Amino acid sequence: VDSVALGAAAERNAQLTKPPQALGQLEGLAIWYAGWRGTAQPTITAPQVVIFAGNHGVAARGVSAFPPEVTVQMVANFNAGGAAVNQLARTFGAKLDVVALELERPTDDFTQTAAMTEADLCAALSAGWDAVDPDADLLVTGEMGIGNTTSAAAIAAALFGGGAEAWTGRGTGVDDAALRAKTEIVNEGLARHPQANGDGLEALRCFGGREVAAMAGAILRARHLRIPVILDGFICCAAASALEKAQPGALDHTVAGHLSAETAHRRLLDELGKIPLLSLDMRLGEGSGGTLAIGVLKGAVNCLSGMATFAEAGVSGS
Amino acid sequence: VDSVALGAAAERNAQLTKPPQALGQLEGLAIWYAGWRGTAQPTITAPQVVIFAGNHGVAARGVSAFPPEVTVQMVANFNAGGAAVNQLARTFGAKLDVVALELERPTDDFTQTAAMTEADLCAALSAGWDAVDPDADLLVTGEMGIGNTTSAAAIAAALFGGGAEAWTGRGTGVDDAALRAKTEIVNEGLARHPQANGDGLEALRCFGGREVAAMAGAILRARHLRIPVILDGFICCAAASALEKAQPGALDHTVAGHLSAETAHRRLLDELGKIPLLSLDMRLGEGSGGTLAIGVLKGAVNCLSGMATFAEAGVSGS
């Protein structure tokens, strides 16, 4: 982060025509963005949303309310402009890219073996790395993959402990019996891959999926490009957690876009020390919550950069 | 509200390519908007933000951290495009209108007499009524008036009971001693005007200000025009409360844009039965929180109207 720009933005913020702190969380948010972009008066003109899609071997175990073929069907829906995230990206002027990751070749069932080989993991991380537009000034990473809340629960449990019960939720909406079975499957996976405990990359490799690893690669690339990132829900945050475990501070260029209705998301945000911008009971994935939060960030940044100072406006201070 | 459109929107929502309820609060929000606009696939293309400004006799008692001349200075700032709400209105494509209400003639100090005469109240309500653009498809009402959290606290206390202590907060940021004095002033006003208890219009008249009454007039006009309204913070909600007291259900065409940091706002929203869309510790007034929430509402409406159905997209249901 550019500490000169950060300081200049904070100084500018203090002079704007409003009582101190009257814009609440918007103020720190805009200053954070300014620091990463290296200017005290930034603008957001080129936000990018990237949706990664992958299929999960564990989906064959019936962990989702939807059949696995929905992944490829939803990719077609993204490309045709019919999904929620398409409408939200359009609403906030974001470019939407869709990256389908070998959908015909699901990851392996993590209760039997690692979801991915090391080569698979590298390919997925690279796909994420390559998907980031260097000219973007904001990134949201989203995902589509039937079965991927199961994958994310296993990753979170491996990285933060607490067992499957603490991290397994209803995803797209499984019933009580299916939730118990899903939890047991996560526990089976944790028992199968003890070497993943506390190890970000190994957790991604063992539990997958490709789209989860790709989100991690994209978030890391954004850090190198100084592109701020808005995190989406539980699965995105599980991917991000792998980076944070590998290198504490790796998520300083990110904010939490929203608190989702997936029950373990709050716990995951607490582990990451992130306060969500929105809390609207969304639980769709596909980057939808993060994309909705682009509006909040744009508003914050436009206030910092566009407002008059007390001196410019001839307004009396307190 | 158009119950046919409401039902059609709910039916459409149930067919969209997402798990049931996966867009959380956005779903009910979009259906609500559709009902008021009378179409199952609405769009928001002409949002209007109106800022009303007024001066308060009670400001001479030192209830604010800012001097009274800031009201007229901020009106100039709004007109020059330098305030926070200007940046937010621009961010979300809203037209911004500013209505200054006899700033050279403050209301009377409500601890001594009623803030307004009946003629004053009628003029202020009419100014609000007339300010609404009949072609708008969404309205946010905001305010500027040094001293007006004092006015709003008195109105809320008169309408909902609990005494000044329950409703008086720091406004733009007064210290502990000033907060105690402000609370005492509100109690003086409540003792002076017992006939305002539970009476919406009389509370507006006794405690003012012109800008508060004008917001009530605008919200009422919007109801007649079937223009949905996003409520802003504590002062806007105090104005709205006068309508709700006069006619229960009068705020059915409104949603709460945000929960502000003014402490009594949560209590007021609870009284009105409103759940805020945002909670970002904002406490600026001038319609800023409501205007930021336009982004959330636009996102919600665009999902309802723009998403493909399962059948259209060829996606398998659960």
GROMACS .gro file of C-alpha atoms in nm, chain B:
model
  318
  319VAL     CA    1  -5.035  -0.106  -0.412
  320ASP     CA    2  -5.119  -0.308  -0.724
  321SER     CA    3  -5.186  -0.659  -0.593
  322VAL     CA    4  -5.191  -0.809  -0.943
  323ALA     CA    5  -4.844  -0.674  -1.020
  324LEU     CA    6  -4.727  -0.778  -0.675
  325GLY     CA    7  -4.842  -1.135  -0.734
  326ALA     CA    8  -4.698  -1.146  -1.085
  327ALA     CA    9  -4.363  -1.022  -0.958
  328ALA     CA   10  -4.356  -1.283  -0.682
  329GLU     CA   11  -4.439  -1.553  -0.936
  330ARG     CA   12  -4.167  -1.431  -1.172
  331ASN     CA   13  -3.916  -1.419  -0.884
  332ALA     CA   14  -3.986  -1.784  -0.804
  333GLN     CA   15  -3.889  -1.887  -1.160
  334LEU     CA   16  -3.556  -1.703  -1.183
  335THR     CA   17  -3.226  -1.892  -1.217
  336LYS     CA   18  -3.125  -1.905  -0.851
  337PRO     CA   19  -3.211  -2.122  -0.551
  338PRO     CA   20  -3.523  -2.007  -0.364
  339GLN     CA   21  -3.451  -1.700  -0.144
  340ALA     CA   22  -3.085  -1.696  -0.253
  341LEU     CA   23  -3.099  -1.320  -0.315
  342GLY     CA   24  -3.215  -1.267   0.043
  343GLN     CA   25  -3.371  -0.929   0.115
  344LEU     CA   26  -3.329  -0.823  -0.248
  345GLU     CA   27  -3.618  -1.046  -0.350
  346GLY     CA   28  -3.885  -0.895  -0.126
  347LEU     CA   29  -3.749  -0.550  -0.200
  348ALA     CA   30  -3.786  -0.590  -0.575
  349ILE     CA   31  -4.135  -0.741  -0.541
  350TRP     CA   32  -4.239  -0.450  -0.317
  351TYR     CA   33  -4.113  -0.203  -0.576
  352ALA     CA   34  -4.293  -0.389  -0.855
  353GLY     CA   35  -4.618  -0.376  -0.661
  354TRP     CA   36  -4.604   0.000  -0.618
  355ARG     CA   37  -4.505   0.059  -0.979
  356GLY     CA   38  -4.776  -0.171  -1.110
  357THR     CA   39  -4.557  -0.398  -1.322
  358ALA     CA   40  -4.385  -0.731  -1.264
  359GLN     CA   41  -4.073  -0.621  -1.454
  360PRO     CA   42  -4.005  -0.266  -1.340
  361THR     CA   43  -3.698  -0.053  -1.402
  362ILE     CA   44  -3.558   0.244  -1.213
  363THR     CA   45  -3.457   0.512  -1.457
  364ALA     CA   46  -3.561   0.839  -1.293
  365PRO     CA   47  -3.478   0.848  -0.921
  366GLN     CA   48  -3.517   1.187  -0.754
  367VAL     CA   49  -3.339   1.309  -0.441
  368VAL     CA   50  -3.486   1.622  -0.282
  369ILE     CA   51  -3.302   1.804  -0.007
  370PHE     CA   52  -3.511   2.041   0.203
  371ALA     CA   53  -3.336   2.304   0.415
  372GLY     CA   54  -3.472   2.500   0.707
  373ASN     CA   55  -3.351   2.698   1.006
  374HIS     CA   56  -3.448   2.639   1.366
  375GLY     CA   57  -3.513   2.890   1.640
  376VAL     CA   58  -3.394   2.635   1.892
  377ALA     CA   59  -3.048   2.641   1.732
  378ALA     CA   60  -2.986   2.966   1.921
  379ARG     CA   61  -2.984   2.751   2.235
  380GLY     CA   62  -2.657   2.591   2.122
  381VAL     CA   63  -2.792   2.244   2.048
  382SER     CA   64  -2.554   2.180   1.756
  383ALA     CA   65  -2.178   2.151   1.714
  384PHE     CA   66  -2.213   2.383   1.413
  385PRO     CA   67  -2.336   2.747   1.392
  386PRO     CA   68  -2.677   2.817   1.227
  387GLU     CA   69  -2.520   2.991   0.927
  388VAL     CA   70  -2.401   2.650   0.808
  389THR     CA   71  -2.753   2.576   0.680
  390VAL     CA   72  -2.738   2.842   0.409
  391GLN     CA   73  -2.373   2.766   0.339
  392MET     CA   74  -2.453   2.400   0.282
  393VAL     CA   75  -2.742   2.492   0.051
  394ALA     CA   76  -2.487   2.677  -0.160
  395ASN     CA   77  -2.265   2.369  -0.143
  396PHE     CA   78  -2.552   2.146  -0.261
  397ASN     CA   79  -2.621   2.385  -0.548
  398ALA     CA   80  -2.252   2.392  -0.642
  399GLY     CA   81  -2.231   2.012  -0.636
  400GLY     CA   82  -1.982   1.985  -0.350
  401ALA     CA   83  -2.167   1.793  -0.080
  402ALA     CA   84  -2.166   1.419  -0.015
  403VAL     CA   85  -2.520   1.378  -0.144
  404ASN     CA   86  -2.422   1.534  -0.478
  405GLN     CA   87  -2.156   1.267  -0.530
  406LEU     CA   88  -2.393   0.988  -0.423
  407ALA     CA   89  -2.679   1.111  -0.643
  408ARG     CA   90  -2.441   1.122  -0.939
  409THR     CA   91  -2.308   0.774  -0.858
  410PHE     CA   92  -2.655   0.623  -0.880
  411GLY     CA   93  -2.797   0.836  -1.161
  412ALA     CA   94  -3.039   1.035  -0.947
  413LYS     CA   95  -3.158   1.388  -1.009
  414LEU     CA   96  -3.091   1.613  -0.709
  415ASP     CA   97  -3.321   1.903  -0.622
  416VAL     CA   98  -3.263   2.149  -0.340
  417VAL     CA   99  -3.550   2.336  -0.175
  418ALA     CA  100  -3.451   2.607   0.073
  419LEU     CA  101  -3.740   2.705   0.301
  420GLU     CA  102  -3.730   3.065   0.422
  421LEU     CA  103  -3.381   3.029   0.567
  422GLU     CA  104  -3.383   3.396   0.668
  423ARG     CA  105  -3.683   3.326   0.891
  424PRO     CA  106  -3.602   3.047   1.138
  425THR     CA  107  -3.885   2.865   1.310
  426ASP     CA  108  -3.963   2.983   1.661
  427ASP     CA  109  -3.782   2.831   1.959
  428PHE     CA  110  -4.010   2.541   2.055
  429THR     CA  111  -3.928   2.576   2.424
  430GLN     CA  112  -4.108   2.914   2.414
  431THR     CA  113  -4.387   2.865   2.162
  432ALA     CA  114  -4.485   2.641   1.872
  433ALA     CA  115  -4.209   2.629   1.610
  434MET     CA  116  -4.462   2.706   1.339
  435THR     CA  117  -4.807   2.853   1.298
  436GLU     CA  118  -5.068   2.651   1.116
  437ALA     CA  119  -5.006   2.861   0.807
  438ASP     CA  120  -4.632   2.795   0.832
  439LEU     CA  121  -4.695   2.421   0.861
  440CYS     CA  122  -4.926   2.421   0.559
  441ALA     CA  123  -4.671   2.613   0.355
  442ALA     CA  124  -4.396   2.368   0.447
  443LEU     CA  125  -4.609   2.062   0.374
  444SER     CA  126  -4.707   2.216   0.040
  445ALA     CA  127  -4.347   2.289  -0.047
  446GLY     CA  128  -4.271   1.922   0.004
  447TRP     CA  129  -4.578   1.813  -0.191
  448ASP     CA  130  -4.484   2.038  -0.483
  449ALA     CA  131  -4.119   1.930  -0.489
  450VAL     CA  132  -4.190   1.575  -0.601
  451ASP     CA  133  -4.142   1.520  -0.972
  452PRO     CA  134  -4.446   1.324  -1.098
  453ASP     CA  135  -4.218   1.155  -1.352
  454ALA     CA  136  -3.981   1.021  -1.086
  455ASP     CA  137  -3.987   0.645  -1.027
  456LEU     CA  138  -3.814   0.660  -0.688
  457LEU     CA  139  -3.783   0.929  -0.422
  458VAL     CA  140  -3.529   0.999  -0.148
  459THR     CA  141  -3.599   1.287   0.086
  460GLY     CA  142  -3.313   1.449   0.270
  461GLU     CA  143  -3.265   1.751   0.492
  462MET     CA  144  -3.026   2.020   0.605
  463GLY     CA  145  -3.098   2.231   0.909
  464ILE     CA  146  -2.864   2.310   1.197
  465GLY     CA  147  -3.054   2.204   1.508
  466ASN     CA  148  -3.284   1.957   1.341
  467THR     CA  149  -3.190   1.643   1.538
  468THR     CA  150  -3.327   1.837   1.836
  469SER     CA  151  -3.649   1.896   1.648
  470ALA     CA  152  -3.667   1.532   1.538
  471ALA     CA  153  -3.603   1.404   1.891
  472ALA     CA  154  -3.893   1.613   2.021
  473ILE     CA  155  -4.124   1.488   1.744
  474ALA     CA  156  -4.032   1.125   1.811
  475ALA     CA  157  -4.076   1.166   2.184
  476ALA     CA  158  -4.415   1.332   2.136
  477LEU     CA  159  -4.531   1.056   1.902
  478PHE     CA  160  -4.389   0.749   2.074
  479GLY     CA  161  -4.327   0.848   2.437
  480GLY     CA  162  -4.027   0.753   2.643
  481GLY     CA  163  -3.913   1.108   2.718
  482ALA     CA  164  -3.633   1.316   2.570
  483GLU     CA  165  -3.365   1.082   2.703
  484ALA     CA  166  -3.480   0.801   2.473
  485TRP     CA  167  -3.463   1.011   2.159
  486THR     CA  168  -3.196   1.277   2.197
  487GLY     CA  169  -2.854   1.200   2.046
  488ARG     CA  170  -2.530   1.368   1.945
  489GLY     CA  171  -2.642   1.486   1.601
  490THR     CA  172  -2.339   1.628   1.419
  491GLY     CA  173  -2.130   1.548   1.725
  492VAL     CA  174  -2.201   1.741   2.047
  493ASP     CA  175  -2.008   1.649   2.363
  494ASP     CA  176  -2.151   1.505   2.684
  495ALA     CA  177  -2.236   1.840   2.844
  496ALA     CA  178  -2.406   1.966   2.529
  497LEU     CA  179  -2.598   1.640   2.497
  498ARG     CA  180  -2.733   1.685   2.850
  499ALA     CA  181  -2.836   2.042   2.771
  500LYS     CA  182  -2.995   1.931   2.442
  501THR     CA  183  -3.193   1.662   2.622
  502GLU     CA  184  -3.318   1.918   2.874
  503ILE     CA  185  -3.427   2.148   2.591
  504VAL     CA  186  -3.626   1.865   2.432
  505ASN     CA  187  -3.790   1.796   2.768
  506GLU     CA  188  -3.879   2.165   2.800
  507GLY     CA  189  -4.041   2.150   2.460
  508LEU     CA  190  -4.237   1.836   2.543
  509ALA     CA  191  -4.367   2.000   2.860
  510ARG     CA  192  -4.466   2.312   2.665
  511HIS     CA  193  -4.668   2.125   2.401
  512PRO     CA  194  -4.852   1.830   2.560
  513GLN     CA  195  -5.120   1.848   2.289
  514ALA     CA  196  -4.860   1.719   2.039
  515ASN     CA  197  -4.841   1.381   2.209
  516GLY     CA  198  -4.952   1.117   1.961
  517ASP     CA  199  -5.059   1.378   1.704
  518GLY     CA  200  -4.843   1.369   1.392
  519LEU     CA  201  -4.929   1.703   1.236
  520GLU     CA  202  -4.935   1.888   1.568
  521ALA     CA  203  -4.594   1.744   1.654
  522LEU     CA  204  -4.456   1.873   1.324
  523ARG     CA  205  -4.607   2.215   1.389
  524CYS     CA  206  -4.489   2.245   1.749
  525PHE     CA  207  -4.135   2.118   1.704
  526GLY     CA  208  -4.064   2.198   1.339
  527GLY     CA  209  -3.874   2.245   1.132
  528ARG     CA  210  -3.996   2.354   0.792
  529GLU     CA  211  -3.765   2.099   0.624
  530VAL     CA  212  -3.901   1.820   0.844
  531ALA     CA  213  -4.260   1.904   0.756
  532ALA     CA  214  -4.165   1.936   0.389
  533MET     CA  215  -4.023   1.581   0.393
  534ALA     CA  216  -4.356   1.460   0.529
  535GLY     CA  217  -4.538   1.646   0.250
  536ALA     CA  218  -4.311   1.493  -0.013
  537ILE     CA  219  -4.349   1.138   0.121
  538LEU     CA  220  -4.727   1.182   0.120
  539ARG     CA  221  -4.726   1.313  -0.237
  540ALA     CA  222  -4.513   1.018  -0.345
  541ARG     CA  223  -4.780   0.786  -0.205
  542HIS     CA  224  -5.045   0.954  -0.417
  543LEU     CA  225  -4.821   0.920  -0.724
  544ARG     CA  226  -4.725   0.558  -0.638
  545ILE     CA  227  -4.360   0.655  -0.626
  546PRO     CA  228  -4.170   0.431  -0.381
  547VAL     CA  229  -3.962   0.618  -0.124
  548ILE     CA  230  -3.631   0.531   0.042
  549LEU     CA  231  -3.624   0.684   0.387
  550ASP     CA  232  -3.297   0.837   0.509
  551GLY     CA  233  -3.189   0.867   0.872
  552PHE     CA  234  -3.333   0.979   1.203
  553ILE     CA  235  -3.477   1.315   1.095
  554CYS     CA  236  -3.636   1.179   0.779
  555CYS     CA  237  -3.787   0.894   0.980
  556ALA     CA  238  -3.922   1.140   1.240
  557ALA     CA  239  -4.096   1.326   0.957
  558ALA     CA  240  -4.231   0.998   0.822
  559SER     CA  241  -4.355   0.901   1.168
  560ALA     CA  242  -4.593   1.195   1.166
  561LEU     CA  243  -4.763   1.044   0.863
  562GLU     CA  244  -4.776   0.695   1.015
  563LYS     CA  245  -4.933   0.834   1.334
  564ALA     CA  246  -5.190   1.025   1.132
  565GLN     CA  247  -5.275   0.721   0.918
  566PRO     CA  248  -5.134   0.375   0.999
  567GLY     CA  249  -5.001   0.217   0.679
  568ALA     CA  250  -4.909   0.555   0.535
  569LEU     CA  251  -4.548   0.439   0.498
  570ASP     CA  252  -4.616   0.115   0.314
  571HIS     CA  253  -4.464   0.269   0.001
  572THR     CA  254  -4.137   0.335   0.186
  573VAL     CA  255  -3.830   0.133   0.287
  574ALA     CA  256  -3.559   0.228   0.533
  575GLY     CA  257  -3.241   0.305   0.341
  576HIS     CA  258  -3.004   0.269   0.632
  577LEU     CA  259  -2.951   0.253   1.004
  578SER     CA  260  -2.767   0.567   1.107
  579ALA     CA  261  -2.525   0.616   1.394
  580GLU     CA  262  -2.768   0.859   1.562
  581THR     CA  263  -2.855   0.637   1.855
  582ALA     CA  264  -3.232   0.675   1.854
  583HIS     CA  265  -3.265   0.582   1.487
  584ARG     CA  266  -3.283   0.210   1.562
  585ARG     CA  267  -3.564   0.269   1.809
  586LEU     CA  268  -3.749   0.481   1.556
  587LEU     CA  269  -3.713   0.215   1.285
  588ASP     CA  270  -3.843  -0.043   1.530
  589GLU     CA  271  -4.147   0.177   1.598
  590LEU     CA  272  -4.207   0.200   1.224
  591GLY     CA  273  -4.145  -0.173   1.168
  592LYS     CA  274  -3.874  -0.102   0.911
  593ILE     CA  275  -3.557  -0.308   0.852
  594PRO     CA  276  -3.273  -0.095   0.712
  595LEU     CA  277  -3.098  -0.195   0.391
  596LEU     CA  278  -2.760  -0.058   0.500
  597SER     CA  279  -2.586  -0.014   0.833
  598LEU     CA  280  -2.265   0.177   0.778
  599ASP     CA  281  -2.257   0.414   1.078
  600MET     CA  282  -2.344   0.712   0.861
  601ARG     CA  283  -2.492   1.016   1.037
  602LEU     CA  284  -2.469   1.297   0.787
  603GLY     CA  285  -2.830   1.352   0.692
  604GLU     CA  286  -2.885   1.539   0.362
  605GLY     CA  287  -3.036   1.217   0.224
  606SER     CA  288  -2.694   1.054   0.200
  607GLY     CA  289  -2.785   0.713   0.345
  608GLY     CA  290  -3.106   0.690   0.146
  609THR     CA  291  -2.925   0.787  -0.173
  610LEU     CA  292  -2.656   0.523  -0.116
  611ALA     CA  293  -2.935   0.268  -0.081
  612ILE     CA  294  -3.058   0.349  -0.433
  613GLY     CA  295  -2.778   0.121  -0.550
  614VAL     CA  296  -2.916  -0.172  -0.350
  615LEU     CA  297  -3.269  -0.115  -0.477
  616LYS     CA  298  -3.151  -0.079  -0.838
  617GLY     CA  299  -2.959  -0.405  -0.803
  618ALA     CA  300  -3.264  -0.580  -0.662
  619VAL     CA  301  -3.501  -0.451  -0.929
  620ASN     CA  302  -3.260  -0.527  -1.212
  621CYS     CA  303  -3.229  -0.887  -1.091
  622LEU     CA  304  -3.606  -0.932  -1.083
  623SER     CA  305  -3.658  -0.776  -1.423
  624GLY     CA  306  -3.346  -0.890  -1.607
  625MET     CA  307  -3.271  -1.244  -1.495
  626ALA     CA  308  -3.360  -1.545  -1.705
  627THR     CA  309  -3.607  -1.803  -1.575
  628PHE     CA  310  -3.507  -2.168  -1.537
  629ALA     CA  311  -3.708  -2.247  -1.847
  630GLU     CA  312  -3.559  -1.965  -2.056
  631ALA     CA  313  -3.202  -2.057  -1.960
  632GLY     CA  314  -3.241  -2.434  -1.975
  633VAL     CA  315  -3.115  -2.473  -1.618
  634SER     CA  316  -3.225  -2.774  -1.411
  635GLY     CA  317  -3.422  -2.696  -1.095
  636SER     CA  318  -3.356  -2.851  -0.757
   0.00000   0.00000   0.00000
